[in-house]
Tab-separated table of C-alpha atoms in Angstrom:
chain	number	residue	atom	x	y	z
O	632	GLN	CA	20.485	30.082	-34.236
O	633	SER	CA	21.212	30.848	-30.590
O	634	ALA	CA	21.281	28.276	-27.847
O	635	LEU	CA	18.167	28.028	-25.652
O	636	THR	CA	18.692	29.677	-22.265
O	637	GLN	CA	18.875	27.492	-19.163
O	638	PRO	CA	19.989	28.382	-15.583
O	639	ALA	CA	23.574	27.393	-15.084
O	640	SER	CA	22.828	25.497	-11.878
O	641	VAL	CA	19.959	24.338	-9.738
O	642	SER	CA	20.243	22.584	-6.384
O	643	GLY	CA	17.920	20.871	-3.921
O	644	SER	CA	17.826	18.465	-1.002
O	645	PRO	CA	16.886	14.832	-1.308
O	646	GLY	CA	13.099	14.414	-1.590
O	647	GLN	CA	12.508	17.995	-2.759
O	648	SER	CA	11.317	19.082	-6.204
O	649	ILE	CA	13.232	21.306	-8.549
O	650	THR	CA	12.371	22.932	-11.855
O	651	ILE	CA	14.708	23.791	-14.697
O	652	SER	CA	13.584	26.346	-17.275
O	653	CYS	CA	14.483	26.444	-20.984
O	654	THR	CA	13.723	29.705	-22.767
O	655	GLY	CA	13.687	30.119	-26.476
O	656	THR	CA	11.677	32.011	-29.003
O	657	SER	CA	8.572	31.643	-31.126
O	658	SER	CA	10.831	30.141	-33.826
O	659	ASP	CA	11.748	27.162	-31.670
O	660	VAL	CA	10.278	26.326	-28.230
O	661	GLY	CA	7.223	28.507	-28.686
O	662	GLY	CA	6.485	27.409	-32.226
O	663	TYR	CA	6.434	23.624	-31.871
O	664	ASN	CA	5.559	20.947	-29.289
O	665	TYR	CA	8.895	19.216	-29.946
O	666	VAL	CA	10.954	19.824	-26.831
O	667	SER	CA	13.052	17.035	-25.440
O	668	TRP	CA	15.220	16.792	-22.289
O	669	TYR	CA	18.490	14.904	-21.694
O	670	GLN	CA	20.307	13.865	-18.621
O	671	GLN	CA	24.106	13.580	-18.778
O	672	HIS	CA	26.371	12.179	-16.151
O	673	PRO	CA	30.097	13.003	-16.350
O	674	GLY	CA	31.920	11.182	-19.081
O	675	LYS	CA	28.720	9.562	-20.331
O	676	ALA	CA	26.455	9.985	-23.397
O	677	PRO	CA	23.255	11.989	-22.851
O	678	LYS	CA	20.114	10.004	-21.906
O	679	LEU	CA	16.645	10.956	-23.142
O	680	ILE	CA	14.246	11.590	-20.277
O	681	ILE	CA	11.397	13.604	-21.883
O	682	PHE	CA	10.237	14.098	-25.460
O	683	ASP	CA	7.402	15.963	-27.159
O	684	VAL	CA	7.358	18.413	-24.248
O	685	ASP	CA	5.812	16.049	-21.680
O	686	ARG	CA	6.134	12.410	-22.722
O	687	TRP	CA	8.275	9.773	-21.093
O	688	PRO	CA	10.375	7.261	-22.971
O	689	SER	CA	9.991	3.713	-21.848
O	690	GLY	CA	11.862	3.015	-18.634
O	691	VAL	CA	12.246	6.610	-17.477
O	692	SER	CA	11.007	7.448	-14.018
O	693	SER	CA	7.774	9.480	-13.682
O	694	ARG	CA	9.642	11.655	-11.175
O	695	PHE	CA	10.708	13.601	-14.303
O	696	SER	CA	7.979	15.707	-15.897
O	697	GLY	CA	7.931	18.278	-18.627
O	698	SER	CA	5.733	21.223	-19.539
O	699	LYS	CA	5.670	24.297	-21.716
O	700	SER	CA	4.236	27.770	-21.592
O	701	GLY	CA	4.854	30.189	-24.417
O	702	ASP	CA	8.508	30.274	-25.335
O	703	THR	CA	9.620	28.562	-22.130
O	704	ALA	CA	9.775	24.822	-21.461
O	705	SER	CA	10.378	23.307	-18.032
O	706	LEU	CA	11.650	20.105	-16.534
O	707	THR	CA	10.575	19.250	-13.011
O	708	ILE	CA	12.347	16.538	-10.964
O	709	SER	CA	10.203	15.415	-8.038
O	710	GLY	CA	11.487	13.460	-5.040
O	711	LEU	CA	15.067	14.465	-5.828
O	712	GLN	CA	17.514	11.582	-5.453
O	713	THR	CA	21.342	11.581	-5.239
O	714	GLU	CA	21.540	9.818	-8.654
O	715	ASP	CA	19.728	12.822	-10.201
O	716	GLU	CA	22.875	14.849	-9.813
O	717	ALA	CA	23.872	15.467	-13.442
O	718	ASP	CA	23.753	17.940	-16.235
O	719	TYR	CA	20.461	18.515	-17.974
O	720	TYR	CA	19.889	19.871	-21.470
O	721	CYS	CA	16.707	20.838	-23.338
O	722	CYS	CA	16.479	20.585	-27.099
O	723	SER	CA	13.879	22.028	-29.402
O	724	TYR	CA	12.893	21.670	-33.034
O	725	ALA	CA	13.612	24.995	-34.739
O	726	GLY	CA	12.117	24.660	-38.187
O	727	SER	CA	13.053	22.944	-41.431
O	728	SER	CA	16.174	24.932	-42.088
O	729	THR	CA	17.804	25.001	-38.680
O	730	LEU	CA	16.146	21.869	-37.409
O	731	ALA	CA	17.483	21.653	-33.827
O	732	VAL	CA	18.927	23.746	-31.011
O	733	PHE	CA	20.097	22.668	-27.608
O	734	GLY	CA	19.919	24.553	-24.391
O	735	THR	CA	22.958	25.898	-22.526
O	736	GLY	CA	22.704	23.186	-19.930
O	737	THR	CA	21.983	23.101	-16.202
O	738	LYS	CA	24.016	21.411	-13.502
O	739	VAL	CA	21.812	19.855	-10.845
O	740	THR	CA	23.349	19.426	-7.427
O	741	VAL	CA	21.740	17.274	-4.694
O	742	LEU	CA	22.683	18.840	-1.395
T	595	GLN	CA	19.159	-4.513	-28.748
T	596	VAL	CA	19.679	-1.159	-30.402
T	597	GLN	CA	23.325	-0.154	-30.476
T	598	LEU	CA	25.314	2.634	-32.020
T	599	VAL	CA	29.059	2.007	-31.976
T	600	GLN	CA	31.415	4.823	-32.878
T	601	SER	CA	35.008	4.725	-34.105
T	602	GLY	CA	37.972	5.564	-31.882
T	603	ALA	CA	39.630	8.799	-30.852
T	604	GLU	CA	41.398	10.925	-33.426
T	605	VAL	CA	44.099	13.607	-33.358
T	606	ARG	CA	44.381	16.083	-36.224
T	607	LYS	CA	46.333	19.183	-37.072
T	608	PRO	CA	44.520	22.524	-37.751
T	609	GLY	CA	43.277	22.607	-41.313
T	610	ALA	CA	43.034	18.881	-41.651
T	611	SER	CA	39.886	16.707	-41.980
T	612	VAL	CA	38.524	13.925	-39.838
T	613	LYS	CA	36.050	11.182	-40.754
T	614	LEU	CA	34.196	9.385	-37.926
T	615	SER	CA	31.915	6.354	-38.174
T	616	CYS	CA	28.802	5.291	-36.372
T	617	LYS	CA	27.681	1.688	-36.896
T	618	ALA	CA	24.056	0.877	-36.083
T	619	SER	CA	22.593	-2.477	-35.154
T	620	GLY	CA	19.527	-4.008	-33.597
T	621	TYR	CA	16.907	-2.114	-35.609
T	622	ASN	CA	15.836	-1.226	-39.197
T	623	PHE	CA	18.589	1.257	-40.163
T	624	ALA	CA	16.553	2.656	-43.070
T	625	ASN	CA	13.551	3.485	-40.873
T	626	SER	CA	15.295	6.104	-38.734
T	627	PHE	CA	17.457	9.232	-38.729
T	628	ILE	CA	20.950	9.679	-37.336
T	629	HIS	CA	21.860	12.979	-35.654
T	630	TRP	CA	25.375	14.171	-34.823
T	631	VAL	CA	25.923	16.222	-31.687
T	632	ARG	CA	29.238	17.443	-30.305
T	633	GLN	CA	30.467	18.623	-26.890
T	634	ALA	CA	33.582	20.705	-26.400
T	635	PRO	CA	35.477	20.134	-23.135
T	636	GLY	CA	33.508	21.470	-20.203
T	637	GLN	CA	30.790	22.863	-22.566
T	638	GLY	CA	27.266	22.073	-23.574
T	639	LEU	CA	25.781	20.045	-26.384
T	640	GLU	CA	25.755	21.372	-29.962
T	641	TRP	CA	23.553	20.009	-32.708
T	642	MET	CA	25.563	19.432	-35.846
T	643	GLY	CA	23.383	17.689	-38.475
T	644	ILE	CA	21.107	14.848	-39.467
T	645	ILE	CA	21.059	12.209	-42.122
T	646	ASP	CA	18.202	10.114	-43.454
T	647	PRO	CA	19.811	6.687	-43.990
T	648	SER	CA	17.118	5.533	-46.466
T	649	GLY	CA	17.617	8.298	-49.070
T	650	GLY	CA	20.814	9.973	-47.871
T	651	GLY	CA	19.146	13.397	-47.413
T	652	THR	CA	20.987	15.692	-44.945
T	653	LYS	CA	20.556	18.932	-43.040
T	654	TYR	CA	23.465	20.753	-41.355
T	655	ALA	CA	23.740	23.436	-38.664
T	656	GLN	CA	24.349	26.775	-40.388
T	657	VAL	CA	27.605	27.350	-38.527
T	658	LEU	CA	29.029	24.074	-40.037
T	659	GLN	CA	27.697	24.456	-43.534
T	660	GLY	CA	30.480	23.895	-46.032
T	661	ARG	CA	32.675	21.966	-43.556
T	662	LEU	CA	30.414	19.062	-42.494
T	663	THR	CA	29.428	16.202	-44.671
T	664	LEU	CA	27.263	13.263	-43.538
T	665	THR	CA	27.110	10.079	-45.607
T	666	ARG	CA	25.843	6.558	-45.096
T	667	ASP	CA	26.550	3.019	-46.216
T	668	THR	CA	23.299	1.049	-46.036
T	669	SER	CA	25.092	-2.247	-46.683
T	670	SER	CA	26.923	-1.947	-43.369
T	671	SER	CA	24.345	0.232	-41.508
T	672	THR	CA	27.037	2.822	-40.923
T	673	VAL	CA	26.895	6.623	-40.975
T	674	TYR	CA	29.990	8.725	-41.510
T	675	MET	CA	30.680	12.237	-40.342
T	676	ASP	CA	33.392	14.179	-42.252
T	677	LEU	CA	34.515	17.512	-40.842
T	678	SER	CA	37.014	19.514	-42.840
T	679	GLY	CA	39.048	22.668	-42.149
T	680	LEU	CA	39.563	21.692	-38.544
T	681	ARG	CA	40.135	24.435	-36.029
T	682	TYR	CA	41.226	24.277	-32.388
T	683	ASP	CA	37.624	24.849	-31.303
T	684	ASP	CA	36.510	21.733	-33.088
T	685	THR	CA	38.140	19.746	-30.279
T	686	ALA	CA	35.236	17.928	-28.753
T	687	VAL	CA	33.504	14.614	-28.079
T	688	TYR	CA	31.316	13.756	-31.104
T	689	PHE	CA	28.150	11.699	-30.545
T	690	CYS	CA	25.827	10.067	-33.020
T	691	ALA	CA	22.221	9.452	-31.936
T	692	ARG	CA	19.180	7.756	-33.370
T	693	ALA	CA	15.739	9.265	-33.902
T	694	LEU	CA	12.752	7.544	-35.498
T	695	PHE	CA	11.289	10.805	-36.736
T	696	MET	CA	12.960	13.946	-38.071
T	697	THR	CA	11.076	16.632	-36.218
T	698	ASN	CA	10.459	15.522	-32.689
T	699	LEU	CA	14.126	15.191	-31.721
T	700	LYS	CA	13.494	12.069	-29.674
T	701	LEU	CA	17.134	10.952	-29.623
T	702	ASP	CA	16.538	7.626	-27.917
T	703	TYR	CA	19.825	5.835	-28.475
T	704	TRP	CA	23.316	7.382	-28.430
T	705	GLY	CA	26.773	6.204	-29.450
T	706	GLN	CA	29.505	6.169	-26.843
T	707	GLY	CA	31.155	9.253	-28.255
T	708	THR	CA	34.449	9.900	-30.090
T	709	LEU	CA	37.075	12.382	-28.877
T	710	VAL	CA	38.552	14.527	-31.650
T	711	THR	CA	41.550	16.567	-30.612
T	712	VAL	CA	42.818	19.331	-32.856
T	713	SER	CA	46.408	20.158	-31.988
T	714	SER	CA	49.459	21.329	-33.736
């Protein structure tokens, strides 16, 4: 099972919106509405920010939003803030044998 | 509050095995799943496997089949990850994470991570 494809880096200025893509196949992203997104600051454990494509866990800012079209899922961060500077990973269910696959990760830089 | 507390850092030689623990508290251990995810230095996240603490059922990433074993002790709410035949590229931080359902990959609580270094 190959990793889902994400851009290596995305940047934006404070207050702007950015979008991170996560491209898979019909066997993972395109086949199920089970895409989650994680934020990871250096030296820390990942933090869940989106699950089931577009749902927020309790306590996560609504500035983070998720969507999916075909084999590509997307994470949009609105009103970019300095604390949003981190690595972001998508993750998709990939069927009962493989179960899960992560994306390659995207480094978000706030200019 | 929900907590996953992992065991401390380990150093092993190539070919050896390592067994890490992940102790859960603050929720019903049996009504959840525990995933293991690893991250090599400077690299991305890699899904390793999942265990159902109630029945002990497991699924493993194909690339780790035959080397990875997940077990649990329900009396202490602890999950164990045993990786054998260690190679240099197994050097990574290993995380455990909780999910309430198997399929939606909503990994809502994570352990602090355990560094495993494979070195001769």
